[in-house]
Amino acid sequence: MKLFLGIILFLSASLFAGNPIIVVIDPGHGGSDPGHLSHDGKHLQEKEINLKIAMKLGHYLENNIQNVKVIYTRTTDIYPSLDRRVEIANQKGVDLFISIHCNGSPSENSYGTETHIYDRSSKESMKWAKLIEKEFKSRAGRHSRGIKTNSDRGNTLQVLKYTKGTSILVECGFLSNPTEAVYLNSSKGQDLIASALFRATRTYLQKKYPNLSFQIPQNSEPKTEEPRPEIAENEAKFKVQICSSSANFPTDGDKFSHLKYKVHQVEVSGKVKYKYYLGPFKSKSEAEDAMKNAQNGGYKDAFLVPL
């Protein structure tokens, strides 16, 4: 019996070798279909927010997990029909499918996140959905309205019904709620929502495929000499790394505008091309204050770097 199980596990691992898990990300609406609008019409339309969150999620997956391939149903302001979205997913051999939306209500008092599955017999979708709602609360600080099904929603949830892989649809908050509309329109809010989705998806993959490594090796990035900050060498003692990315973000752009301290960019070799720092600082207490500011500003993994 043990030999049989060992053979099954070996074959399963061999099956996935060289064949990444296919994650299809579907930014809801698009083109002539704007989706929900904010309570006052002054903010981005739902289709725009959906796309921003979708692209951020894809970026997190592509840069922080190996053995995963990300496919989008759209990357620009176009409207693929529901049939076309399903077709894209199924043609690509989808393993995980996530459709990203924002909610709306006649009442400005409605708020919170929801994760939709087709029905409660969708066991794998239910597991993923539970992880997502958990991360929406813990990572993004959102109020969870729970997991819903097609009967709760009152429609067929076509993209979930006909997609062959494990599939979910997320409602990231209510654009009809003034406070939540501001959050969803902010770069910080979008980052936190995408980060919550990423963390939940990573956990789900690790549990579903225990024999497949999703961890990018720590030594995969060649060591390089980073330029020294413009401060006297005998004075600089710490800096704070807030994030790393393959994307070249302007240090004075919206991504960092809410932080108290000036952001510096350092270019490195490897898959992660850029690292972003605060500082340098002369004292550890000052550096710790900057680190806390970054963590409170959404960069939960910020850490001190001794110089």
Coordinates of C-alpha atoms in Angstrom, one line a residue:
M1 CA 0.0 0.0 0.0
K2 CA 2.8 2.4 0.9
L3 CA 4.6 1.6 -2.3
F4 CA 1.4 2.3 -4.3
L5 CA 0.9 5.7 -2.6
G6 CA 4.6 6.5 -3.2
I7 CA 4.1 5.8 -6.9
I8 CA 1.0 8.0 -7.1
L9 CA 2.8 10.9 -5.4
F10 CA 5.8 10.4 -7.7
L11 CA 3.6 10.4 -10.8
S12 CA 1.7 13.5 -9.5
A13 CA 5.0 15.4 -9.0
S14 CA 6.2 14.3 -12.4
L15 CA 3.0 15.4 -14.0
F16 CA 3.5 19.0 -12.7
A17 CA 7.2 19.1 -13.5
G18 CA 7.6 21.7 -16.2
N19 CA 3.8 22.2 -16.3
P20 CA 3.0 25.3 -14.2
I21 CA -0.3 25.8 -12.4
I22 CA -2.4 28.0 -14.7
V23 CA -4.0 30.9 -12.8
V24 CA -6.5 32.9 -14.9
I25 CA -7.3 36.4 -13.6
D26 CA -10.5 38.0 -14.9
P27 CA -10.9 41.7 -14.4
G28 CA -14.7 42.1 -14.4
H29 CA -16.6 44.4 -16.9
G30 CA -14.5 46.6 -19.3
G31 CA -15.0 48.5 -22.5
S32 CA -18.6 49.8 -22.9
D33 CA -19.6 48.0 -19.6
P34 CA -18.3 50.2 -16.7
G35 CA -19.7 48.1 -13.9
H36 CA -20.7 49.9 -10.7
L37 CA -20.0 53.6 -10.2
S38 CA -19.0 55.4 -7.1
H39 CA -21.7 57.0 -4.9
D40 CA -20.9 60.5 -6.3
G41 CA -19.5 59.6 -9.8
K42 CA -16.2 61.3 -9.0
H43 CA -14.1 58.2 -8.6
L44 CA -12.8 55.5 -11.0
Q45 CA -15.4 53.2 -12.5
E46 CA -15.5 49.6 -11.4
K47 CA -14.0 48.3 -14.6
E48 CA -10.9 50.4 -14.0
I49 CA -10.4 49.4 -10.3
N50 CA -11.0 45.7 -11.3
L51 CA -8.2 45.9 -13.8
K52 CA -5.8 47.7 -11.4
I53 CA -6.3 45.1 -8.7
A54 CA -6.0 42.2 -11.3
M55 CA -2.7 43.5 -12.6
K56 CA -1.3 43.9 -9.1
L57 CA -2.4 40.4 -8.2
G58 CA -0.8 39.0 -11.3
H59 CA 2.4 40.9 -10.6
Y60 CA 2.5 39.5 -7.0
L61 CA 2.0 35.9 -8.3
E62 CA 4.6 36.2 -11.1
N63 CA 7.3 37.7 -9.0
N64 CA 6.8 35.8 -5.7
I65 CA 5.8 32.2 -6.7
Q66 CA 7.4 29.8 -9.0
N67 CA 5.6 27.0 -11.0
V68 CA 2.7 29.4 -11.7
K69 CA 1.6 30.9 -15.0
V70 CA -0.7 33.9 -15.0
I71 CA -3.2 34.6 -17.8
Y72 CA -5.5 37.5 -18.0
T73 CA -8.9 37.7 -19.7
R74 CA -8.1 41.3 -20.5
T75 CA -5.3 43.7 -19.8
T76 CA -6.8 46.8 -21.4
D77 CA -10.2 48.6 -21.4
I78 CA -12.0 46.1 -23.6
Y79 CA -15.1 43.9 -22.9
P80 CA -14.7 40.2 -23.5
S81 CA -18.1 38.5 -23.4
L82 CA -18.8 36.1 -20.5
D83 CA -18.5 33.2 -23.0
R84 CA -15.1 34.5 -24.2
R85 CA -13.8 34.8 -20.6
V86 CA -14.8 31.1 -20.0
E87 CA -13.3 30.2 -23.4
I88 CA -9.9 31.8 -22.6
A89 CA -9.8 30.0 -19.3
N90 CA -10.7 26.6 -20.6
Q91 CA -8.5 26.8 -23.7
K92 CA -5.5 27.6 -21.5
G93 CA -6.1 24.6 -19.2
V94 CA -7.1 26.7 -16.2
D95 CA -6.4 25.4 -12.7
L96 CA -7.5 28.5 -10.8
F97 CA -9.9 31.1 -12.1
I98 CA -10.6 34.4 -10.2
S99 CA -13.0 37.0 -11.4
I100 CA -12.4 40.4 -9.7
H101 CA -15.2 42.9 -9.1
C102 CA -16.4 45.7 -6.9
N103 CA -19.9 45.8 -5.4
G104 CA -22.7 48.3 -5.4
S105 CA -25.9 48.9 -3.6
P106 CA -28.8 51.4 -3.5
S107 CA -27.8 52.0 0.1
E108 CA -24.6 53.9 0.9
N109 CA -24.5 52.0 4.2
S110 CA -23.6 48.6 2.6
Y111 CA -19.9 47.7 2.9
G112 CA -17.5 44.8 3.0
T113 CA -16.1 42.0 0.9
E114 CA -17.7 38.9 -0.5
T115 CA -16.3 35.8 -2.2
H116 CA -18.6 33.9 -4.6
I117 CA -18.5 30.3 -5.6
Y118 CA -21.0 28.6 -7.9
D119 CA -22.6 26.4 -5.2
R120 CA -21.6 24.8 -1.9
S121 CA -20.7 21.5 -3.6
S122 CA -17.7 23.2 -5.1
K123 CA -15.4 22.0 -2.3
E124 CA -12.1 23.3 -3.7
S125 CA -13.6 26.7 -4.5
M126 CA -15.0 26.8 -0.9
K127 CA -11.5 26.2 0.5
W128 CA -10.0 29.0 -1.6
A129 CA -12.9 31.3 -0.8
K130 CA -12.5 30.8 3.0
L131 CA -8.8 31.7 2.7
I132 CA -9.6 34.8 0.7
E133 CA -12.2 36.1 3.2
K134 CA -9.7 35.4 6.0
E135 CA -7.0 37.5 4.3
F136 CA -9.5 40.3 3.4
K137 CA -10.0 40.7 7.1
S138 CA -6.5 40.2 8.4
R139 CA -4.4 41.6 5.6
A140 CA -6.6 44.3 4.1
G141 CA -8.6 45.2 7.2
R142 CA -11.9 44.6 5.5
H143 CA -15.3 43.6 6.9
S144 CA -16.2 40.2 5.5
R145 CA -19.7 39.6 4.4
G146 CA -18.9 35.9 3.9
I147 CA -19.1 33.4 1.0
K148 CA -22.0 33.5 -1.4
T149 CA -23.3 31.2 -4.1
N150 CA -25.3 31.6 -7.3
S151 CA -28.6 31.3 -5.4
D152 CA -27.5 34.1 -3.0
R153 CA -26.5 36.3 -5.9
G154 CA -29.6 35.6 -7.9
N155 CA -27.9 34.8 -11.2
T156 CA -26.1 31.9 -12.8
L157 CA -22.6 33.1 -12.2
Q158 CA -21.8 32.0 -15.8
V159 CA -18.0 32.4 -15.5
L160 CA -18.0 30.1 -12.5
K161 CA -20.5 27.6 -13.7
Y162 CA -18.7 26.8 -17.0
T163 CA -15.0 27.3 -16.1
K164 CA -13.4 23.9 -15.7
G165 CA -10.9 24.8 -13.0
T166 CA -11.4 25.8 -9.4
S167 CA -13.2 29.1 -9.7
I168 CA -14.3 32.1 -7.6
L169 CA -15.5 35.6 -8.0
V170 CA -14.6 38.3 -5.5
E171 CA -16.4 41.5 -4.6
C172 CA -13.6 43.8 -3.1
G173 CA -16.0 46.3 -1.5
F174 CA -18.8 48.7 -2.3
L175 CA -18.3 51.7 -4.6
S176 CA -21.7 52.9 -3.4
N177 CA -20.2 53.4 0.1
P178 CA -18.4 56.7 0.4
T179 CA -15.7 55.4 2.7
E180 CA -15.1 52.2 0.8
A181 CA -15.1 54.0 -2.5
V182 CA -12.1 56.1 -1.4
Y183 CA -10.3 53.0 -0.2
L184 CA -10.8 51.1 -3.4
N185 CA -9.7 54.1 -5.4
S186 CA -6.5 54.5 -3.5
S187 CA -3.2 52.8 -4.5
K188 CA -2.8 51.6 -0.9
G189 CA -6.3 50.0 -0.9
Q190 CA -5.7 48.3 -4.2
D191 CA -2.3 47.0 -3.1
L192 CA -3.8 45.6 0.1
I193 CA -6.7 43.9 -1.7
A194 CA -4.3 42.4 -4.2
S195 CA -1.9 41.3 -1.5
A196 CA -4.7 39.6 0.4
L197 CA -5.7 37.7 -2.8
F198 CA -2.1 36.8 -3.4
R199 CA -1.6 35.4 0.1
A200 CA -4.8 33.4 0.1
T201 CA -3.9 32.0 -3.3
R202 CA -0.4 31.1 -2.2
T203 CA -1.7 29.3 0.8
Y204 CA -4.3 27.4 -1.2
L205 CA -1.7 26.3 -3.7
Q206 CA 0.7 25.1 -1.0
K207 CA -2.1 23.0 0.6
K208 CA -3.5 21.6 -2.6
Y209 CA -0.1 20.7 -4.2
P210 CA 2.1 19.8 -1.2
N211 CA 4.7 18.1 -3.5
L212 CA 5.1 21.1 -5.7
S213 CA 7.4 23.9 -4.6
F214 CA 6.1 27.4 -5.1
Q215 CA 8.9 29.1 -3.1
I216 CA 11.4 31.1 -5.2
P217 CA 14.9 30.0 -4.0
Q218 CA 16.5 32.7 -1.8
N219 CA 19.8 32.3 -3.7
S220 CA 18.2 32.8 -7.1
E221 CA 19.1 36.4 -7.1
P222 CA 22.8 37.2 -7.8
K223 CA 24.4 39.3 -5.1
T224 CA 25.4 42.8 -6.3
E225 CA 27.0 45.9 -4.8
E226 CA 24.3 48.4 -4.1
P227 CA 25.1 52.1 -4.4
R228 CA 25.7 53.8 -1.0
P229 CA 23.1 56.4 0.1
E230 CA 24.2 60.0 -0.1
I231 CA 25.2 60.3 3.6
A232 CA 28.5 60.2 5.4
E233 CA 29.6 56.6 5.7
N234 CA 30.4 56.9 9.4
E235 CA 26.9 58.3 10.1
A236 CA 24.6 56.0 8.2
K237 CA 23.7 53.0 10.3
F238 CA 20.3 51.7 9.1
K239 CA 17.9 51.8 6.2
V240 CA 14.5 50.2 5.8
Q241 CA 13.7 48.0 2.8
I242 CA 10.0 48.3 2.1
C243 CA 9.6 46.2 -1.0
S244 CA 11.3 44.7 -4.1
S245 CA 9.9 44.4 -7.6
S246 CA 10.6 43.8 -11.3
A247 CA 8.6 47.0 -11.9
N248 CA 10.2 50.4 -12.0
F249 CA 8.0 52.6 -9.8
P250 CA 8.7 56.3 -9.6
T251 CA 9.8 57.0 -6.0
D252 CA 7.7 60.2 -6.0
G253 CA 4.6 58.5 -7.5
D254 CA 1.3 57.5 -6.0
K255 CA 2.6 54.1 -4.8
F256 CA 4.7 55.8 -2.1
S257 CA 3.1 59.2 -1.6
H258 CA 1.4 58.2 1.7
L259 CA 4.7 57.4 3.4
K260 CA 6.3 59.8 5.8
Y261 CA 9.9 59.3 4.6
K262 CA 11.5 59.7 1.2
V263 CA 11.8 56.5 -0.8
H264 CA 15.1 55.5 -2.6
Q265 CA 15.3 53.0 -5.4
V266 CA 18.3 50.7 -6.0
E267 CA 18.6 48.6 -9.1
V268 CA 19.9 45.1 -8.7
S269 CA 20.4 42.0 -10.9
G270 CA 18.1 39.1 -11.2
K271 CA 14.3 38.6 -11.4
V272 CA 13.7 41.3 -8.9
K273 CA 15.2 44.3 -10.6
Y274 CA 14.5 47.0 -8.1
K275 CA 14.6 47.4 -4.3
Y276 CA 12.9 50.3 -2.5
Y277 CA 14.3 51.8 0.7
L278 CA 13.6 54.4 3.3
G279 CA 16.6 56.2 4.8
P280 CA 19.5 56.0 5.6
F281 CA 19.1 56.7 9.3
K282 CA 21.7 57.5 11.9
S283 CA 19.8 55.8 14.8
K284 CA 18.0 52.5 15.2
S285 CA 15.0 54.2 16.8
E286 CA 14.6 56.5 13.8
A287 CA 14.8 53.6 11.4
E288 CA 12.3 51.6 13.5
D289 CA 9.9 54.6 13.3
A290 CA 10.3 54.6 9.5
M291 CA 9.7 50.8 9.4
K292 CA 6.5 51.2 11.5
N293 CA 5.3 54.0 9.2
A294 CA 5.9 51.7 6.2
Q295 CA 4.2 48.8 7.8
N296 CA 1.2 50.9 8.7
G297 CA 1.2 52.2 5.2
G298 CA 0.6 48.8 3.7
Y299 CA 4.2 47.5 3.4
K300 CA 3.8 44.8 6.1
D301 CA 7.0 43.0 5.2
A302 CA 9.3 46.1 5.6
F303 CA 12.4 45.4 7.6
L304 CA 15.6 47.0 8.9
V305 CA 18.9 46.7 7.0
P306 CA 22.0 47.4 9.0
L307 CA 24.7 49.3 7.1

